[in-house]
PDB file of C-alpha atoms in Angstrom:
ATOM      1  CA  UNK A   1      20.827  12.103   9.487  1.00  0.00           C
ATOM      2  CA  UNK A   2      19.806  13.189   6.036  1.00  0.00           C
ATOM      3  CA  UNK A   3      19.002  10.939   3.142  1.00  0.00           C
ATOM      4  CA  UNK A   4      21.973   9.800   0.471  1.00  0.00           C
ATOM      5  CA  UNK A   5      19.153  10.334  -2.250  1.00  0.00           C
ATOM      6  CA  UNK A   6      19.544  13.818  -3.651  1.00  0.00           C
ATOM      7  CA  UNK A   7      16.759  15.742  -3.046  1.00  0.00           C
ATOM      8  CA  UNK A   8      15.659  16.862  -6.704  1.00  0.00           C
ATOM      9  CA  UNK A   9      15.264  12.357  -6.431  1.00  0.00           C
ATOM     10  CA  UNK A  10      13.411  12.326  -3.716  1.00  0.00           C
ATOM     11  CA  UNK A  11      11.033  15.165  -4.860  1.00  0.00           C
ATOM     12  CA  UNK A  12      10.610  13.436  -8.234  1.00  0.00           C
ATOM     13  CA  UNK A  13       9.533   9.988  -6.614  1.00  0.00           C
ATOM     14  CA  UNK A  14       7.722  10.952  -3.170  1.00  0.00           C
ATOM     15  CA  UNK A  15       7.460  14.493  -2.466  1.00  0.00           C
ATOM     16  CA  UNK A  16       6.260  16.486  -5.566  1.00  0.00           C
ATOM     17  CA  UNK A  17       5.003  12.937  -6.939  1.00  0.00           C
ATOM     18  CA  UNK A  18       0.954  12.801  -7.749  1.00  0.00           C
ATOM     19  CA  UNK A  19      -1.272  10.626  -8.448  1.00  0.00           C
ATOM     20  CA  UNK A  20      -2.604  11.580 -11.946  1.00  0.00           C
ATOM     21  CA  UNK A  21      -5.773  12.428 -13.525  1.00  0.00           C
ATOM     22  CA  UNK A  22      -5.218  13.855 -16.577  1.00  0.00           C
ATOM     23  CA  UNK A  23      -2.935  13.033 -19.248  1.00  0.00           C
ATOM     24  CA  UNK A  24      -1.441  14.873 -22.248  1.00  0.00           C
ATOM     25  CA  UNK A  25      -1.439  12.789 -25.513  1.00  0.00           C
ATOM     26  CA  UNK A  26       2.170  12.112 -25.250  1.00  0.00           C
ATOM     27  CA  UNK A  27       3.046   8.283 -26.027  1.00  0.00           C
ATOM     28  CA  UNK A  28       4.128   6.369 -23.535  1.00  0.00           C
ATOM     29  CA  UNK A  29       7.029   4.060 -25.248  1.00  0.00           C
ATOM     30  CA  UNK A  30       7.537   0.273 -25.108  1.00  0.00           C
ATOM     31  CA  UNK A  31      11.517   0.937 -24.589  1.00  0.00           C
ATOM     32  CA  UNK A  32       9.793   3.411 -21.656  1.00  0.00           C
ATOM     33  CA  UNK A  33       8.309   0.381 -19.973  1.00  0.00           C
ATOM     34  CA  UNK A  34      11.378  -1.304 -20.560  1.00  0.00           C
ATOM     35  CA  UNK A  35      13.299   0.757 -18.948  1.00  0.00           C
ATOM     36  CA  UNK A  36      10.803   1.218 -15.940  1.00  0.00           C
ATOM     37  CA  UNK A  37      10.657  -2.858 -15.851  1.00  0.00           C
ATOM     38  CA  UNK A  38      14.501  -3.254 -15.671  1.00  0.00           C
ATOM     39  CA  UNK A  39      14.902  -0.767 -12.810  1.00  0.00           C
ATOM     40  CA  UNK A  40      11.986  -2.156 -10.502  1.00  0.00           C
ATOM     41  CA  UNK A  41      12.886  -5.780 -10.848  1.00  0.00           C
ATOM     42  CA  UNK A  42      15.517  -6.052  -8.316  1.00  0.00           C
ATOM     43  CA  UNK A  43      12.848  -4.732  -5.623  1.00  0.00           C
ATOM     44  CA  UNK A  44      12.580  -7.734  -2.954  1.00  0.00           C
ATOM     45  CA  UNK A  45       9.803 -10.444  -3.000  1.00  0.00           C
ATOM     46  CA  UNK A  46       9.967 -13.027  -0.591  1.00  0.00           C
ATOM     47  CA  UNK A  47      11.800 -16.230  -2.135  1.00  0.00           C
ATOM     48  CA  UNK A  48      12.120 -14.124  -4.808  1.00  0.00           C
ATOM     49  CA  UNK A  49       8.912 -14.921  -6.202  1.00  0.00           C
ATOM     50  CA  UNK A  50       8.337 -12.105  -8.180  1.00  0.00           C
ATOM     51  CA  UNK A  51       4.589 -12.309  -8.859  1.00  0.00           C
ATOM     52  CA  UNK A  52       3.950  -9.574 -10.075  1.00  0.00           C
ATOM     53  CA  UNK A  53       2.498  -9.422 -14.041  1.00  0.00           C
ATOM     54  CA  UNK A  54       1.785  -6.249 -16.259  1.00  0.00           C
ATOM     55  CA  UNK A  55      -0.637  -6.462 -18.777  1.00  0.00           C
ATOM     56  CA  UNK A  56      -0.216  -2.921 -21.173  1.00  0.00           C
ATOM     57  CA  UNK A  57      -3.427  -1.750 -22.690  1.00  0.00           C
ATOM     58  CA  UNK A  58      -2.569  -0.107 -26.085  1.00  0.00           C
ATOM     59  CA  UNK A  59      -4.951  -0.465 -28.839  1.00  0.00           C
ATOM     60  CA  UNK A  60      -8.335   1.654 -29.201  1.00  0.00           C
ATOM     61  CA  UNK A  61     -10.305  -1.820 -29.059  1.00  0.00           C
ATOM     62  CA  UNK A  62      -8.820  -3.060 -25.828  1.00  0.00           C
ATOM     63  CA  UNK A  63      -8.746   0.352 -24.464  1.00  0.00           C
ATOM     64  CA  UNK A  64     -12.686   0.227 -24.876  1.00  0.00           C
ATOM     65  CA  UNK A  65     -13.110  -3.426 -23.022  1.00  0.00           C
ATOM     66  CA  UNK A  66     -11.067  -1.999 -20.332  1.00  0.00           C
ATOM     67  CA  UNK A  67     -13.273   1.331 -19.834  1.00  0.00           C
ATOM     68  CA  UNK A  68     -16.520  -0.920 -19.354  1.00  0.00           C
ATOM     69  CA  UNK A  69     -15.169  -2.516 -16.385  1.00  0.00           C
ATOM     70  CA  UNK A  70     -14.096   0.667 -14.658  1.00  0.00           C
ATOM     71  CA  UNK A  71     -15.842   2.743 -12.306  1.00  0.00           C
ATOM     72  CA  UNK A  72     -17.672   5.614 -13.710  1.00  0.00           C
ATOM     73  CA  UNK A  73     -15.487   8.233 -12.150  1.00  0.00           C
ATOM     74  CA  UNK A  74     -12.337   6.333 -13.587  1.00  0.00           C
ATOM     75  CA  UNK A  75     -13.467   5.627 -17.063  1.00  0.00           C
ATOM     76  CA  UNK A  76     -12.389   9.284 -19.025  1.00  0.00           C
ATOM     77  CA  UNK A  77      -9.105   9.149 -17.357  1.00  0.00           C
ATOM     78  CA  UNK A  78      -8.643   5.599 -18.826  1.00  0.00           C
ATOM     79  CA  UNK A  79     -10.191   6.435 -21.792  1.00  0.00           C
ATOM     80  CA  UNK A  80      -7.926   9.169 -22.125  1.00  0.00           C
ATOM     81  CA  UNK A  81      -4.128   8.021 -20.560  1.00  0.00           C
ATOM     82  CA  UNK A  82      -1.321   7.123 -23.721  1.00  0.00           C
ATOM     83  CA  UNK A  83      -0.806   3.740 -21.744  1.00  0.00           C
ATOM     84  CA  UNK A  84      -2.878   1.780 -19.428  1.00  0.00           C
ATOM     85  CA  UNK A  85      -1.483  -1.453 -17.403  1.00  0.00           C
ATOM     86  CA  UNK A  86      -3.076  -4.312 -15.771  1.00  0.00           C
ATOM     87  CA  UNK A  87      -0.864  -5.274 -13.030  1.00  0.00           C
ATOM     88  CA  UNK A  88      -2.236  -8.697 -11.476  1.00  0.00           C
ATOM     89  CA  UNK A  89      -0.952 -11.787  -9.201  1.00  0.00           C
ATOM     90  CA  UNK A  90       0.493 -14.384 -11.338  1.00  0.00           C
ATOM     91  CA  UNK A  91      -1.157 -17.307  -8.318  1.00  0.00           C
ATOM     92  CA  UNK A  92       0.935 -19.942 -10.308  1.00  0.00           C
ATOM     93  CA  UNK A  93       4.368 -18.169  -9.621  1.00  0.00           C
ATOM     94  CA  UNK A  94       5.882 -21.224  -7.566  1.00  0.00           C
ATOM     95  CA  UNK A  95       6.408 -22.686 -11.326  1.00  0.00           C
ATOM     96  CA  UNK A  96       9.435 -19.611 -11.648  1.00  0.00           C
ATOM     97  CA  UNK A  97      10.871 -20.896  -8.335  1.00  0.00           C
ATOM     98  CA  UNK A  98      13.527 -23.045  -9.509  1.00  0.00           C
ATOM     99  CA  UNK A  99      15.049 -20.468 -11.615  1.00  0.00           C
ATOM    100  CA  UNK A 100      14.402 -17.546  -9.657  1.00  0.00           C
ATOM    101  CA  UNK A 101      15.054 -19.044  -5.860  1.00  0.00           C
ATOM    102  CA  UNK A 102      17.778 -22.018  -7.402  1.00  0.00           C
ATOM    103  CA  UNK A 103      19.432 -22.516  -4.356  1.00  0.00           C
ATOM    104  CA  UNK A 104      16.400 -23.735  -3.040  1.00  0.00           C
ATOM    105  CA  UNK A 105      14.311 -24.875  -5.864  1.00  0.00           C
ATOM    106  CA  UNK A 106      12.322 -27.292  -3.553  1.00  0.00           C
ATOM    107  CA  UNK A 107      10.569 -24.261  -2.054  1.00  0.00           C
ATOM    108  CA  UNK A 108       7.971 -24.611  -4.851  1.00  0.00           C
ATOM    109  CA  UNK A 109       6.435 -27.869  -3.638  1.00  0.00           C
ATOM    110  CA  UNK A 110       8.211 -26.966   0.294  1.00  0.00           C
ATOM    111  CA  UNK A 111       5.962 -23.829   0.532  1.00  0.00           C
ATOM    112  CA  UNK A 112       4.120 -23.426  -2.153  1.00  0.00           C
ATOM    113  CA  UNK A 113       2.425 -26.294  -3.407  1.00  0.00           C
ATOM    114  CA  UNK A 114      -1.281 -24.959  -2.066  1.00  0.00           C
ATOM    115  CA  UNK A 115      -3.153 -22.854  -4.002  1.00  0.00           C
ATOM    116  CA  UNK A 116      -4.359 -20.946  -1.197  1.00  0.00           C
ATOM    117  CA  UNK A 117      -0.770 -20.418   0.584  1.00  0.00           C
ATOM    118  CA  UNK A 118       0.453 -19.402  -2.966  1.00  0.00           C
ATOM    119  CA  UNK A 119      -2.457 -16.994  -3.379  1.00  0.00           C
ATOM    120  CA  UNK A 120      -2.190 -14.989  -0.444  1.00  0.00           C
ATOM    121  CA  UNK A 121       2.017 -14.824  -0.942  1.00  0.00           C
ATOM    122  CA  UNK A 122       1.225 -13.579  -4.815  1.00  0.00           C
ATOM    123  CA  UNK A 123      -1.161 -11.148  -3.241  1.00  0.00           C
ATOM    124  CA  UNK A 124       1.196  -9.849  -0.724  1.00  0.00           C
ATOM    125  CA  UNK A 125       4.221 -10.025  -2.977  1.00  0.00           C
ATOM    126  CA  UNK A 126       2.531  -8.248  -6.168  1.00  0.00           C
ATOM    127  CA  UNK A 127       1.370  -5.617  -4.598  1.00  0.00           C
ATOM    128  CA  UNK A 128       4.882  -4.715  -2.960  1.00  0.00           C
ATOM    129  CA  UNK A 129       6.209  -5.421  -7.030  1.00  0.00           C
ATOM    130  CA  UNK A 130       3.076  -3.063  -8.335  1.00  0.00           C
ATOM    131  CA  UNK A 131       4.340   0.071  -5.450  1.00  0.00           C
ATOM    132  CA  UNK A 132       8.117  -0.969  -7.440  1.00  0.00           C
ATOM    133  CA  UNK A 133       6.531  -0.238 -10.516  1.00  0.00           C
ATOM    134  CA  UNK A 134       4.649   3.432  -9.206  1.00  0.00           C
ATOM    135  CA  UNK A 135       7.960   4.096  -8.109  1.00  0.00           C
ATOM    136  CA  UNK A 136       9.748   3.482 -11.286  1.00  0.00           C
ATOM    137  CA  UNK A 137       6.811   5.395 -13.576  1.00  0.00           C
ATOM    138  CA  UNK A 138       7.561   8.352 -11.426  1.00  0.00           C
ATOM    139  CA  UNK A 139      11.904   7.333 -11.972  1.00  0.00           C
ATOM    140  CA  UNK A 140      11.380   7.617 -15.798  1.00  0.00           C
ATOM    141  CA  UNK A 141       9.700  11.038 -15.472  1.00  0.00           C
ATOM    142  CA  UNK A 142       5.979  10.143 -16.128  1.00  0.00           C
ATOM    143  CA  UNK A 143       3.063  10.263 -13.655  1.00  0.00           C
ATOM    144  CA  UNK A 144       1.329   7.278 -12.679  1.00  0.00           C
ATOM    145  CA  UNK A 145      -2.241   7.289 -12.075  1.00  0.00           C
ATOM    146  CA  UNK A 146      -3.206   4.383  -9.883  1.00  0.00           C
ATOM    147  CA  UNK A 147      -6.975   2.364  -9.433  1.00  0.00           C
ATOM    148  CA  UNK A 148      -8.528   0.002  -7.719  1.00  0.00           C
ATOM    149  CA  UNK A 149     -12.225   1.274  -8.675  1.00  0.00           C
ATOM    150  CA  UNK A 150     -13.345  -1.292 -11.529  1.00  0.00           C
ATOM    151  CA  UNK A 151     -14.906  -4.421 -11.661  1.00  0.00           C
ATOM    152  CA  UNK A 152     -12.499  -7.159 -11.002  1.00  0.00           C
ATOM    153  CA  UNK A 153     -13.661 -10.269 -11.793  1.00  0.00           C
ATOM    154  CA  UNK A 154     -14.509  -8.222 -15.983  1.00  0.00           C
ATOM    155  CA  UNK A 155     -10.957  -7.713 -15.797  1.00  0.00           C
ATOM    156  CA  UNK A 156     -10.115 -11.224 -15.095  1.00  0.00           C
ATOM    157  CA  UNK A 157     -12.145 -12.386 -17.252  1.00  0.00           C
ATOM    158  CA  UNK A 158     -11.546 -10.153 -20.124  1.00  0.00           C
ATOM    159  CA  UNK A 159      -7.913  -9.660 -20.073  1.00  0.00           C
ATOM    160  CA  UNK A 160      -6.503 -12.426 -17.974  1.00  0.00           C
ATOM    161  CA  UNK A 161      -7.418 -15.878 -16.806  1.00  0.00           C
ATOM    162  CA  UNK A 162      -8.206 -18.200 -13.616  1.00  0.00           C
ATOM    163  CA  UNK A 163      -4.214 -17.944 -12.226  1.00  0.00           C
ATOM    164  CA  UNK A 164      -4.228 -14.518 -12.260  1.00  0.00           C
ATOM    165  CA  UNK A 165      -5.551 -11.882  -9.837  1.00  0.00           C
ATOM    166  CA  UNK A 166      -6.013  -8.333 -10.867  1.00  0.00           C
ATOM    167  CA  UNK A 167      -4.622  -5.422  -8.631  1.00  0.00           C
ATOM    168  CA  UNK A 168      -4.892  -2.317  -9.850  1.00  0.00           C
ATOM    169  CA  UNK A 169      -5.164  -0.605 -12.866  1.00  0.00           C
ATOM    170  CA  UNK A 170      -2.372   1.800 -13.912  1.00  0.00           C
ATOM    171  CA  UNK A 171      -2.721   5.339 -16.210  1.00  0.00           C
ATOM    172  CA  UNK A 172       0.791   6.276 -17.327  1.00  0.00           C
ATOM    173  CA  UNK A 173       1.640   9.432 -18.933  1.00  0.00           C
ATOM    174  CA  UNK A 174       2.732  12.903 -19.014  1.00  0.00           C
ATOM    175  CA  UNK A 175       0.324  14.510 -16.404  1.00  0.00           C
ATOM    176  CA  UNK A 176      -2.343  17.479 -18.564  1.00  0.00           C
ATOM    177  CA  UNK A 177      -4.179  19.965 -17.391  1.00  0.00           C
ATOM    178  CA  UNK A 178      -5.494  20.248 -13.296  1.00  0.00           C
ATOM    179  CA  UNK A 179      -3.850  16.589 -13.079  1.00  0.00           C
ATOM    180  CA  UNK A 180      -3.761  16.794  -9.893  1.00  0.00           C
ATOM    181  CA  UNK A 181      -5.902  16.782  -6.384  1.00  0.00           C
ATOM    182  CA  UNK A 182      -4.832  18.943  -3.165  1.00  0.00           C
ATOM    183  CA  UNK A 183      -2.460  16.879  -1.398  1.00  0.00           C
ATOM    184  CA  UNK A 184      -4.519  14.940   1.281  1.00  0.00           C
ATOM    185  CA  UNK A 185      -2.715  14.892   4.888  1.00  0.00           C
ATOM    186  CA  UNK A 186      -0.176  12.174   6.031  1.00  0.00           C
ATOM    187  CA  UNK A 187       0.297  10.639   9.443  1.00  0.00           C
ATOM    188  CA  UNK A 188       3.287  12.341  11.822  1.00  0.00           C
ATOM    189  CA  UNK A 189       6.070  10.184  12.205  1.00  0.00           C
ATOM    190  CA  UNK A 190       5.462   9.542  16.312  1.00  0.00           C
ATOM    191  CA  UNK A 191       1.872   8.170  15.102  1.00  0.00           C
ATOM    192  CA  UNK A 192       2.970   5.549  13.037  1.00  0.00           C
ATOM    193  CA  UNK A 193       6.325   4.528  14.633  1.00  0.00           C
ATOM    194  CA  UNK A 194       6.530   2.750  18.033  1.00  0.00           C
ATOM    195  CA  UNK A 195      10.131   1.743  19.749  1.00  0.00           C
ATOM    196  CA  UNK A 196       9.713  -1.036  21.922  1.00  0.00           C
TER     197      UNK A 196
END
């Protein structure tokens, strides 16, 4: 059985798709993100929760708090990107519940009303929102150049606050020159999937 997806689409978001390392100097727009933000929203949370919260990094002087908190190998490439965002978990999200889950608003104080319990969910749930949003990048034609090497509690403190968790930090742009590495190798299917 073959995929609905034509394959140009599939190419464009998994096949051909990179992670970046170099970036030309195009902009990256704010009715870009838009865009990119109104297609990956409908991707599932649990309860709906939608975590998920996107911090864009756009002037020189934020640009340079950012760099100091990355990891040496990451810094030119986040120097260097037109946009850089901050996706974290929002760890108060349960306060969005009775809008966004309102046939059971209850579930805020029902299943969230820990801290810890809501943590770990905004953990989980963000980072399947943040993979949304690589996806989406890659849907509006730009390359997406994904990190986890910086120092995350500078971030927090610099850019967010206490309810918040940083991710991953996010290069977005039109890929430059040698933007990408050799494709590393992927698991067969019969490895990773087991009928029972």
């Amino acid at each position: 059985m073959s995929l609905v997806l034509d394959p140009a689409a599939q190419d464009l978001l998994f096949r051909e798709a990179r992670t970046a390392n170099t970036f030309t100097d195009e902009p990256v727009t704010d009715e870009q993100v838009q865009a990119i933000y109104d297609l990956v929203k409908y991707g599932p949370t649990a309860f709906n929760q939608s975590p998920l919260r996107i911090t864009l990094v756009r002037s020189p002087e934020a640009r340079e708090r950012l760099v100091r908190h990355m990891a040496e190998g990451n810094q030119p490439k986040t120097a260097a990107a037109p946009l850089v965002a901050i996706l974290s978990a929002d760890n108060e999200f349960h306060e969005e519940l009775p809008e966004l889950f309102p046939h059971f608003p209850q579930a805020k104080d029902v299943f969230f009303g820990e801290r810890p319990v809501r943590e770990n969910a905004a953990a989980l749930n963000a980072a399947l929102q943040a993979a949304y949003f690589i996806v989406g990048v890659r849907a509006a034609g730009l390359a997406a150049g994904p990190m986890t090497g910086f120092d995350y509690e500078g971030v927090r403190k610099e850019f967010l606050d206490e309810d918040h968790t940083p991710l991953m930090i996010v290069n977005i742009g039109r890929p430059g020159p040698d933007a990408w590495y050799p494709r590393s190798p992927r698991l067969a299917y019969d490895h990773v999937v087991t009928t029972v």
